[in-house]
Amino acid sequence: MHQKFTSISLICLAALACNKDIEKILDFEYEERNIYIAPVFFYSGAVARADTLFATSYNTYLQIESANLIFSNFFVSTDIDTFYTDSLLRKQSIFSLTFQGKVPAGYVRSGTFRGGGYGCQFGLDSAVNFGTRPADYPPSHPLANTAIWEKDAGYDILQIKGVVIDSAAADSTQIVKPFLIRVRNLLNFEPIPQFQLKNFNIDNQRSATFECYIGLEAVLNLYNLHQTPIIGGNPFTLGSQDSMKTILENILIDFQ
């Protein structure tokens, strides 16, 4: 299954790279519409409840049907111990997380997958390792755990499927647009520790505009949101458009 999925993904990515229409996707049109998605992180701690979702002043919702991840390096937490592995679950490396109902645009705060004694969290509190960490995380915040910054928590493929629901007017005028996002780590299979999707928008012509972060900036921005959850309250520091293009070459958007 892993090999088949990888082959399909690589074929799709190759086709995408050859598609001149990619320029349309890479044409950034910044809009005040935000959806942030972060990958899975394993840690010992309470899973955030759905009712802790941050509020947003925008009338756009994200409904995720599933998120599939194929991991490379990651933490595993059990009732007995927390340890780091590179190969333990490779034969069972596809984790599926299912979300029900709508959540405010901007945040998929929590969702859990449990199987074989292993648990994970998907959402805003996903964290990464860069060897060091900011010293000002609140003690209760998952990023305050020093063990987080000692290991890489990465993935080879991140796939998210769902719909964007635009309810800017009444419910009767909702516009529902399905989407599938795939992110493939092509950098020598080194972990991509953090992925953040920003300003995701699908217009009536079924084209997409968005920004994204990978790396430390994403973590810091997610932390800023944790401290100041109102969207639009603080500006975000974006990388150059060239670096954005490099990232987006590894992203496939497939409208269903």
PDB file of C-alpha atoms in Angstrom:
ATOM      1  CA  MET A   1       0.000   0.000   0.000  1.00  0.00           C
ATOM      2  CA  HIS A   2       2.838   2.336   0.925  1.00  0.00           C
ATOM      3  CA  GLN A   3       4.677   1.730  -2.344  1.00  0.00           C
ATOM      4  CA  LYS A   4       1.517   2.100  -4.394  1.00  0.00           C
ATOM      5  CA  PHE A   5       0.555   5.323  -2.655  1.00  0.00           C
ATOM      6  CA  THR A   6       4.071   6.707  -3.045  1.00  0.00           C
ATOM      7  CA  SER A   7       4.161   5.839  -6.745  1.00  0.00           C
ATOM      8  CA  ILE A   8       0.816   7.485  -7.366  1.00  0.00           C
ATOM      9  CA  SER A   9       1.920  10.581  -5.466  1.00  0.00           C
ATOM     10  CA  LEU A  10       5.179  10.861  -7.412  1.00  0.00           C
ATOM     11  CA  ILE A  11       3.345  10.462 -10.716  1.00  0.00           C
ATOM     12  CA  CYS A  12       0.896  13.169  -9.692  1.00  0.00           C
ATOM     13  CA  LEU A  13       3.707  15.455  -8.603  1.00  0.00           C
ATOM     14  CA  ALA A  14       5.557  14.925 -11.871  1.00  0.00           C
ATOM     15  CA  ALA A  15       2.418  15.783 -13.798  1.00  0.00           C
ATOM     16  CA  LEU A  16       1.932  18.852 -11.659  1.00  0.00           C
ATOM     17  CA  ALA A  17       5.484  20.038 -12.260  1.00  0.00           C
ATOM     18  CA  CYS A  18       4.885  19.863 -16.003  1.00  0.00           C
ATOM     19  CA  ASN A  19       1.583  21.666 -15.838  1.00  0.00           C
ATOM     20  CA  LYS A  20       1.898  25.303 -16.852  1.00  0.00           C
ATOM     21  CA  ASP A  21      -1.332  25.973 -14.990  1.00  0.00           C
ATOM     22  CA  ILE A  22       0.717  25.728 -11.813  1.00  0.00           C
ATOM     23  CA  GLU A  23       1.475  29.412 -12.349  1.00  0.00           C
ATOM     24  CA  LYS A  24      -2.133  30.123 -11.547  1.00  0.00           C
ATOM     25  CA  ILE A  25      -1.810  28.310  -8.240  1.00  0.00           C
ATOM     26  CA  LEU A  26       1.436  30.147  -7.511  1.00  0.00           C
ATOM     27  CA  ASP A  27      -0.160  33.522  -8.176  1.00  0.00           C
ATOM     28  CA  PHE A  28      -0.615  34.674  -4.584  1.00  0.00           C
ATOM     29  CA  GLU A  29      -3.698  36.754  -3.937  1.00  0.00           C
ATOM     30  CA  TYR A  30      -3.684  37.586  -0.254  1.00  0.00           C
ATOM     31  CA  GLU A  31      -7.122  37.550   1.278  1.00  0.00           C
ATOM     32  CA  GLU A  32      -8.454  37.835   4.816  1.00  0.00           C
ATOM     33  CA  ARG A  33      -9.443  34.205   4.912  1.00  0.00           C
ATOM     34  CA  ASN A  34      -7.309  31.871   6.943  1.00  0.00           C
ATOM     35  CA  ILE A  35      -7.080  28.131   7.488  1.00  0.00           C
ATOM     36  CA  TYR A  36      -4.148  26.688   9.408  1.00  0.00           C
ATOM     37  CA  ILE A  37      -3.271  23.023   9.352  1.00  0.00           C
ATOM     38  CA  ALA A  38      -0.402  21.416  11.224  1.00  0.00           C
ATOM     39  CA  PRO A  39       0.833  17.819  11.152  1.00  0.00           C
ATOM     40  CA  VAL A  40       0.697  15.162  13.800  1.00  0.00           C
ATOM     41  CA  PHE A  41       2.866  15.274  16.871  1.00  0.00           C
ATOM     42  CA  PHE A  42       3.196  12.607  19.545  1.00  0.00           C
ATOM     43  CA  TYR A  43       3.494  13.725  23.153  1.00  0.00           C
ATOM     44  CA  SER A  44       2.367  12.743  26.624  1.00  0.00           C
ATOM     45  CA  GLY A  45      -0.426  15.096  27.547  1.00  0.00           C
ATOM     46  CA  ALA A  46      -4.124  15.817  27.386  1.00  0.00           C
ATOM     47  CA  VAL A  47      -5.687  16.043  23.949  1.00  0.00           C
ATOM     48  CA  ALA A  48      -7.315  19.398  23.297  1.00  0.00           C
ATOM     49  CA  ARG A  49     -11.085  19.228  23.263  1.00  0.00           C
ATOM     50  CA  ALA A  50     -13.071  20.339  20.257  1.00  0.00           C
ATOM     51  CA  ASP A  51     -14.786  23.068  22.276  1.00  0.00           C
ATOM     52  CA  THR A  52     -11.408  24.759  22.798  1.00  0.00           C
ATOM     53  CA  LEU A  53     -11.371  25.873  19.161  1.00  0.00           C
ATOM     54  CA  PHE A  54     -10.392  29.511  18.813  1.00  0.00           C
ATOM     55  CA  ALA A  55     -13.062  31.884  17.554  1.00  0.00           C
ATOM     56  CA  THR A  56     -12.837  33.622  14.211  1.00  0.00           C
ATOM     57  CA  SER A  57     -14.561  36.669  12.817  1.00  0.00           C
ATOM     58  CA  TYR A  58     -14.760  35.162   9.337  1.00  0.00           C
ATOM     59  CA  ASN A  59     -17.724  33.185   8.069  1.00  0.00           C
ATOM     60  CA  THR A  60     -15.787  30.430   6.367  1.00  0.00           C
ATOM     61  CA  TYR A  61     -15.611  26.899   7.697  1.00  0.00           C
ATOM     62  CA  LEU A  62     -13.383  23.940   7.062  1.00  0.00           C
ATOM     63  CA  GLN A  63     -14.815  20.447   7.216  1.00  0.00           C
ATOM     64  CA  ILE A  64     -12.166  17.732   7.013  1.00  0.00           C
ATOM     65  CA  GLU A  65     -13.213  14.245   6.009  1.00  0.00           C
ATOM     66  CA  SER A  66      -9.868  12.562   6.545  1.00  0.00           C
ATOM     67  CA  ALA A  67      -6.160  13.185   6.944  1.00  0.00           C
ATOM     68  CA  ASN A  68      -3.668  10.493   6.002  1.00  0.00           C
ATOM     69  CA  LEU A  69      -0.029  10.664   6.981  1.00  0.00           C
ATOM     70  CA  ILE A  70       2.893   8.414   6.161  1.00  0.00           C
ATOM     71  CA  PHE A  71       5.544   8.985   8.804  1.00  0.00           C
ATOM     72  CA  SER A  72       9.297   8.833   8.722  1.00  0.00           C
ATOM     73  CA  ASN A  73      10.539   9.771  12.186  1.00  0.00           C
ATOM     74  CA  PHE A  74       8.196  10.345  15.093  1.00  0.00           C
ATOM     75  CA  PHE A  75       7.542  10.056  18.780  1.00  0.00           C
ATOM     76  CA  VAL A  76       5.361   7.241  20.096  1.00  0.00           C
ATOM     77  CA  SER A  77       3.598   7.536  23.441  1.00  0.00           C
ATOM     78  CA  THR A  78       2.269   4.544  25.371  1.00  0.00           C
ATOM     79  CA  ASP A  79       0.974   4.113  28.886  1.00  0.00           C
ATOM     80  CA  ILE A  80       4.400   2.798  29.874  1.00  0.00           C
ATOM     81  CA  ASP A  81       6.892   5.050  28.159  1.00  0.00           C
ATOM     82  CA  THR A  82       7.468   7.673  25.497  1.00  0.00           C
ATOM     83  CA  PHE A  83      10.133   6.844  22.968  1.00  0.00           C
ATOM     84  CA  TYR A  84      11.460   7.806  19.569  1.00  0.00           C
ATOM     85  CA  THR A  85      11.381   5.491  16.596  1.00  0.00           C
ATOM     86  CA  ASP A  86      12.431   5.471  12.991  1.00  0.00           C
ATOM     87  CA  SER A  87      11.110   2.109  11.894  1.00  0.00           C
ATOM     88  CA  LEU A  88       8.777   0.585  14.485  1.00  0.00           C
ATOM     89  CA  LEU A  89       5.544   1.338  12.639  1.00  0.00           C
ATOM     90  CA  ARG A  90       6.747   1.493   9.049  1.00  0.00           C
ATOM     91  CA  LYS A  91       4.571  -1.485   8.137  1.00  0.00           C
ATOM     92  CA  GLN A  92       1.583   0.330   9.633  1.00  0.00           C
ATOM     93  CA  SER A  93       2.593   3.799   8.580  1.00  0.00           C
ATOM     94  CA  ILE A  94      -0.691   5.203   7.252  1.00  0.00           C
ATOM     95  CA  PHE A  95      -2.637   6.917  10.007  1.00  0.00           C
ATOM     96  CA  SER A  96      -6.163   8.106   9.226  1.00  0.00           C
ATOM     97  CA  LEU A  97      -7.890  10.767  11.275  1.00  0.00           C
ATOM     98  CA  THR A  98     -11.553  11.561  10.759  1.00  0.00           C
ATOM     99  CA  PHE A  99     -13.182  14.823  11.762  1.00  0.00           C
ATOM    100  CA  GLN A 100     -16.935  15.321  11.976  1.00  0.00           C
ATOM    101  CA  GLY A 101     -18.927  18.499  11.712  1.00  0.00           C
ATOM    102  CA  LYS A 102     -17.700  22.009  10.986  1.00  0.00           C
ATOM    103  CA  VAL A 103     -14.979  23.897  12.786  1.00  0.00           C
ATOM    104  CA  PRO A 104     -14.338  27.643  12.585  1.00  0.00           C
ATOM    105  CA  ALA A 105     -12.019  28.669   9.780  1.00  0.00           C
ATOM    106  CA  GLY A 106      -8.472  28.924  10.938  1.00  0.00           C
ATOM    107  CA  TYR A 107      -8.151  25.940  13.201  1.00  0.00           C
ATOM    108  CA  VAL A 108      -8.430  22.194  13.268  1.00  0.00           C
ATOM    109  CA  ARG A 109      -7.745  22.192  16.969  1.00  0.00           C
ATOM    110  CA  SER A 110      -7.875  18.531  17.853  1.00  0.00           C
ATOM    111  CA  GLY A 111      -8.487  15.066  16.572  1.00  0.00           C
ATOM    112  CA  THR A 112      -7.205  11.763  17.815  1.00  0.00           C
ATOM    113  CA  PHE A 113      -6.232   8.444  16.344  1.00  0.00           C
ATOM    114  CA  ARG A 114      -5.588   5.522  18.654  1.00  0.00           C
ATOM    115  CA  GLY A 115      -4.589   2.026  17.652  1.00  0.00           C
ATOM    116  CA  GLY A 116      -2.254  -0.620  18.974  1.00  0.00           C
ATOM    117  CA  GLY A 117      -1.622   1.403  22.102  1.00  0.00           C
ATOM    118  CA  TYR A 118      -0.360   4.451  20.216  1.00  0.00           C
ATOM    119  CA  GLY A 119      -1.964   7.870  20.214  1.00  0.00           C
ATOM    120  CA  CYS A 120      -1.386  11.096  18.362  1.00  0.00           C
ATOM    121  CA  GLN A 121      -2.717  14.628  18.190  1.00  0.00           C
ATOM    122  CA  PHE A 122      -3.495  16.528  15.016  1.00  0.00           C
ATOM    123  CA  GLY A 123      -3.941  20.259  15.151  1.00  0.00           C
ATOM    124  CA  LEU A 124      -2.728  23.585  16.412  1.00  0.00           C
ATOM    125  CA  ASP A 125      -0.544  22.149  19.162  1.00  0.00           C
ATOM    126  CA  SER A 126       1.471  19.983  16.803  1.00  0.00           C
ATOM    127  CA  ALA A 127       5.114  20.711  17.493  1.00  0.00           C
ATOM    128  CA  VAL A 128       8.574  20.226  16.074  1.00  0.00           C
ATOM    129  CA  ASN A 129      12.210  19.937  16.947  1.00  0.00           C
ATOM    130  CA  PHE A 130      14.909  22.400  16.051  1.00  0.00           C
ATOM    131  CA  GLY A 131      17.380  21.542  18.788  1.00  0.00           C
ATOM    132  CA  THR A 132      16.414  24.594  20.820  1.00  0.00           C
ATOM    133  CA  ARG A 133      13.102  26.129  21.721  1.00  0.00           C
ATOM    134  CA  PRO A 134      11.765  29.541  22.770  1.00  0.00           C
ATOM    135  CA  ALA A 135      11.956  29.950  26.520  1.00  0.00           C
ATOM    136  CA  ASP A 136       8.635  31.716  26.927  1.00  0.00           C
ATOM    137  CA  TYR A 137       6.144  28.928  26.244  1.00  0.00           C
ATOM    138  CA  PRO A 138       3.594  28.574  29.057  1.00  0.00           C
ATOM    139  CA  PRO A 139       4.366  25.495  31.202  1.00  0.00           C
ATOM    140  CA  SER A 140       1.057  23.898  30.188  1.00  0.00           C
ATOM    141  CA  HIS A 141       1.711  24.350  26.461  1.00  0.00           C
ATOM    142  CA  PRO A 142       2.856  21.193  24.593  1.00  0.00           C
ATOM    143  CA  LEU A 143       5.757  23.108  23.078  1.00  0.00           C
ATOM    144  CA  ALA A 144       7.149  23.700  26.574  1.00  0.00           C
ATOM    145  CA  ASN A 145       8.128  20.035  26.842  1.00  0.00           C
ATOM    146  CA  THR A 146      11.919  19.963  26.380  1.00  0.00           C
ATOM    147  CA  ALA A 147      11.772  16.430  24.963  1.00  0.00           C
ATOM    148  CA  ILE A 148       9.890  17.815  21.963  1.00  0.00           C
ATOM    149  CA  TRP A 149      12.938  19.750  20.840  1.00  0.00           C
ATOM    150  CA  GLU A 150      15.322  16.810  21.054  1.00  0.00           C
ATOM    151  CA  LYS A 151      13.899  14.710  18.221  1.00  0.00           C
ATOM    152  CA  ASP A 152      12.504  15.209  14.743  1.00  0.00           C
ATOM    153  CA  ALA A 153       8.815  14.535  14.277  1.00  0.00           C
ATOM    154  CA  GLY A 154       8.439  14.324  10.512  1.00  0.00           C
ATOM    155  CA  TYR A 155       6.441  12.734   7.742  1.00  0.00           C
ATOM    156  CA  ASP A 156       6.871  11.690   4.154  1.00  0.00           C
ATOM    157  CA  ILE A 157       3.370  12.461   2.921  1.00  0.00           C
ATOM    158  CA  LEU A 158       0.533  14.522   4.340  1.00  0.00           C
ATOM    159  CA  GLN A 159      -2.854  14.222   2.657  1.00  0.00           C
ATOM    160  CA  ILE A 160      -5.936  16.140   3.748  1.00  0.00           C
ATOM    161  CA  LYS A 161      -9.353  15.749   2.179  1.00  0.00           C
ATOM    162  CA  GLY A 162     -12.417  17.793   2.958  1.00  0.00           C
ATOM    163  CA  VAL A 163     -14.574  20.700   1.887  1.00  0.00           C
ATOM    164  CA  VAL A 164     -14.392  24.454   2.264  1.00  0.00           C
ATOM    165  CA  ILE A 165     -17.778  25.874   3.169  1.00  0.00           C
ATOM    166  CA  ASP A 166     -18.281  29.576   2.487  1.00  0.00           C
ATOM    167  CA  SER A 167     -21.250  30.813   4.503  1.00  0.00           C
ATOM    168  CA  ALA A 168     -20.614  34.521   4.206  1.00  0.00           C
ATOM    169  CA  ALA A 169     -24.337  35.024   3.634  1.00  0.00           C
ATOM    170  CA  ALA A 170     -27.215  32.867   4.856  1.00  0.00           C
ATOM    171  CA  ASP A 171     -26.936  29.097   5.189  1.00  0.00           C
ATOM    172  CA  SER A 172     -29.085  28.695   2.111  1.00  0.00           C
ATOM    173  CA  THR A 173     -26.353  30.326   0.020  1.00  0.00           C
ATOM    174  CA  GLN A 174     -23.464  28.241   1.288  1.00  0.00           C
ATOM    175  CA  ILE A 175     -20.852  27.380  -1.304  1.00  0.00           C
ATOM    176  CA  VAL A 176     -19.225  24.000  -0.705  1.00  0.00           C
ATOM    177  CA  LYS A 177     -15.985  23.228  -2.527  1.00  0.00           C
ATOM    178  CA  PRO A 178     -14.272  19.852  -1.990  1.00  0.00           C
ATOM    179  CA  PHE A 179     -10.501  19.674  -2.010  1.00  0.00           C
ATOM    180  CA  LEU A 180      -7.604  17.281  -1.528  1.00  0.00           C
ATOM    181  CA  ILE A 181      -4.185  18.526  -0.434  1.00  0.00           C
ATOM    182  CA  ARG A 182      -1.052  16.405  -0.616  1.00  0.00           C
ATOM    183  CA  VAL A 183       2.323  17.474   0.683  1.00  0.00           C
ATOM    184  CA  ARG A 184       5.277  15.315  -0.228  1.00  0.00           C
ATOM    185  CA  ASN A 185       8.660  15.584   1.480  1.00  0.00           C
ATOM    186  CA  LEU A 186      11.163  15.397  -1.368  1.00  0.00           C
ATOM    187  CA  LEU A 187      14.191  16.743   0.514  1.00  0.00           C
ATOM    188  CA  ASN A 188      16.046  13.437   0.789  1.00  0.00           C
ATOM    189  CA  PHE A 189      13.230  12.175   2.984  1.00  0.00           C
ATOM    190  CA  GLU A 190      14.344  14.414   5.815  1.00  0.00           C
ATOM    191  CA  PRO A 191      11.471  15.275   8.137  1.00  0.00           C
ATOM    192  CA  ILE A 192       9.355  18.298   7.308  1.00  0.00           C
ATOM    193  CA  PRO A 193       8.686  19.160  10.920  1.00  0.00           C
ATOM    194  CA  GLN A 194       5.910  21.704  10.479  1.00  0.00           C
ATOM    195  CA  PHE A 195       3.455  22.544   7.724  1.00  0.00           C
ATOM    196  CA  GLN A 196       1.132  25.515   7.972  1.00  0.00           C
ATOM    197  CA  LEU A 197      -1.356  26.425   5.273  1.00  0.00           C
ATOM    198  CA  LYS A 198      -2.422  30.081   5.235  1.00  0.00           C
ATOM    199  CA  ASN A 199      -5.046  32.047   3.317  1.00  0.00           C
ATOM    200  CA  PHE A 200      -6.501  29.013   1.554  1.00  0.00           C
ATOM    201  CA  ASN A 201      -9.126  30.020  -0.988  1.00  0.00           C
ATOM    202  CA  ILE A 202     -10.933  28.254  -3.825  1.00  0.00           C
ATOM    203  CA  ASP A 203     -12.710  30.554  -6.245  1.00  0.00           C
ATOM    204  CA  ASN A 204     -15.623  29.855  -8.570  1.00  0.00           C
ATOM    205  CA  GLN A 205     -13.207  28.830 -11.324  1.00  0.00           C
ATOM    206  CA  ARG A 206     -11.926  26.005  -9.108  1.00  0.00           C
ATOM    207  CA  SER A 207      -8.459  27.513  -8.872  1.00  0.00           C
ATOM    208  CA  ALA A 208      -6.700  27.936  -5.547  1.00  0.00           C
ATOM    209  CA  THR A 209      -4.601  30.621  -3.931  1.00  0.00           C
ATOM    210  CA  PHE A 210      -2.825  30.136  -0.638  1.00  0.00           C
ATOM    211  CA  GLU A 211       0.331  30.705   1.372  1.00  0.00           C
ATOM    212  CA  CYS A 212       2.140  28.201   3.520  1.00  0.00           C
ATOM    213  CA  TYR A 213       4.976  27.872   5.993  1.00  0.00           C
ATOM    214  CA  ILE A 214       7.336  24.995   6.609  1.00  0.00           C
ATOM    215  CA  GLY A 215       9.756  25.155   9.486  1.00  0.00           C
ATOM    216  CA  LEU A 216      10.405  27.310  12.492  1.00  0.00           C
ATOM    217  CA  GLU A 217       8.388  30.295  11.280  1.00  0.00           C
ATOM    218  CA  ALA A 218       5.284  28.126  11.243  1.00  0.00           C
ATOM    219  CA  VAL A 219       5.856  27.079  14.833  1.00  0.00           C
ATOM    220  CA  LEU A 220       6.352  30.641  15.990  1.00  0.00           C
ATOM    221  CA  ASN A 221       3.258  31.805  14.140  1.00  0.00           C
ATOM    222  CA  LEU A 222       1.177  29.001  15.617  1.00  0.00           C
ATOM    223  CA  TYR A 223       2.512  29.971  19.022  1.00  0.00           C
ATOM    224  CA  ASN A 224       1.506  33.578  18.414  1.00  0.00           C
ATOM    225  CA  LEU A 225      -1.994  32.373  17.585  1.00  0.00           C
ATOM    226  CA  HIS A 226      -2.012  30.388  20.812  1.00  0.00           C
ATOM    227  CA  GLN A 227      -1.254  33.583  22.689  1.00  0.00           C
ATOM    228  CA  THR A 228      -3.417  35.890  20.569  1.00  0.00           C
ATOM    229  CA  PRO A 229      -6.103  33.747  18.951  1.00  0.00           C
ATOM    230  CA  ILE A 230      -8.055  36.470  17.127  1.00  0.00           C
ATOM    231  CA  ILE A 231      -7.285  36.146  13.427  1.00  0.00           C
ATOM    232  CA  GLY A 232      -6.091  39.374  11.894  1.00  0.00           C
ATOM    233  CA  GLY A 233      -4.906  40.739  15.229  1.00  0.00           C
ATOM    234  CA  ASN A 234      -1.217  40.480  14.366  1.00  0.00           C
ATOM    235  CA  PRO A 235       0.641  40.423  11.047  1.00  0.00           C
ATOM    236  CA  PHE A 236       2.553  37.326  10.006  1.00  0.00           C
ATOM    237  CA  THR A 237       6.102  37.291   8.735  1.00  0.00           C
ATOM    238  CA  LEU A 238       6.098  35.647   5.323  1.00  0.00           C
ATOM    239  CA  GLY A 239       9.027  34.157   3.481  1.00  0.00           C
ATOM    240  CA  SER A 240       9.929  35.338  -0.007  1.00  0.00           C
ATOM    241  CA  GLN A 241       7.714  34.339  -2.895  1.00  0.00           C
ATOM    242  CA  ASP A 242      10.595  32.349  -4.371  1.00  0.00           C
ATOM    243  CA  SER A 243      10.860  30.186  -1.285  1.00  0.00           C
ATOM    244  CA  MET A 244       7.089  29.823  -1.324  1.00  0.00           C
ATOM    245  CA  LYS A 245       7.310  28.513  -4.889  1.00  0.00           C
ATOM    246  CA  THR A 246       9.897  25.967  -3.835  1.00  0.00           C
ATOM    247  CA  ILE A 247       7.519  24.718  -1.173  1.00  0.00           C
ATOM    248  CA  LEU A 248       4.482  24.708  -3.418  1.00  0.00           C
ATOM    249  CA  GLU A 249       6.229  22.585  -6.028  1.00  0.00           C
ATOM    250  CA  ASN A 250       5.826  19.742  -3.544  1.00  0.00           C
ATOM    251  CA  ILE A 251       2.109  20.370  -3.043  1.00  0.00           C
ATOM    252  CA  LEU A 252      -0.675  18.889  -5.122  1.00  0.00           C
ATOM    253  CA  ILE A 253      -4.215  20.237  -4.964  1.00  0.00           C
ATOM    254  CA  ASP A 254      -6.775  17.952  -6.526  1.00  0.00           C
ATOM    255  CA  PHE A 255     -10.301  19.348  -6.795  1.00  0.00           C
ATOM    256  CA  GLN A 256     -12.785  16.524  -6.404  1.00  0.00           C
TER     257      GLN A 256
END
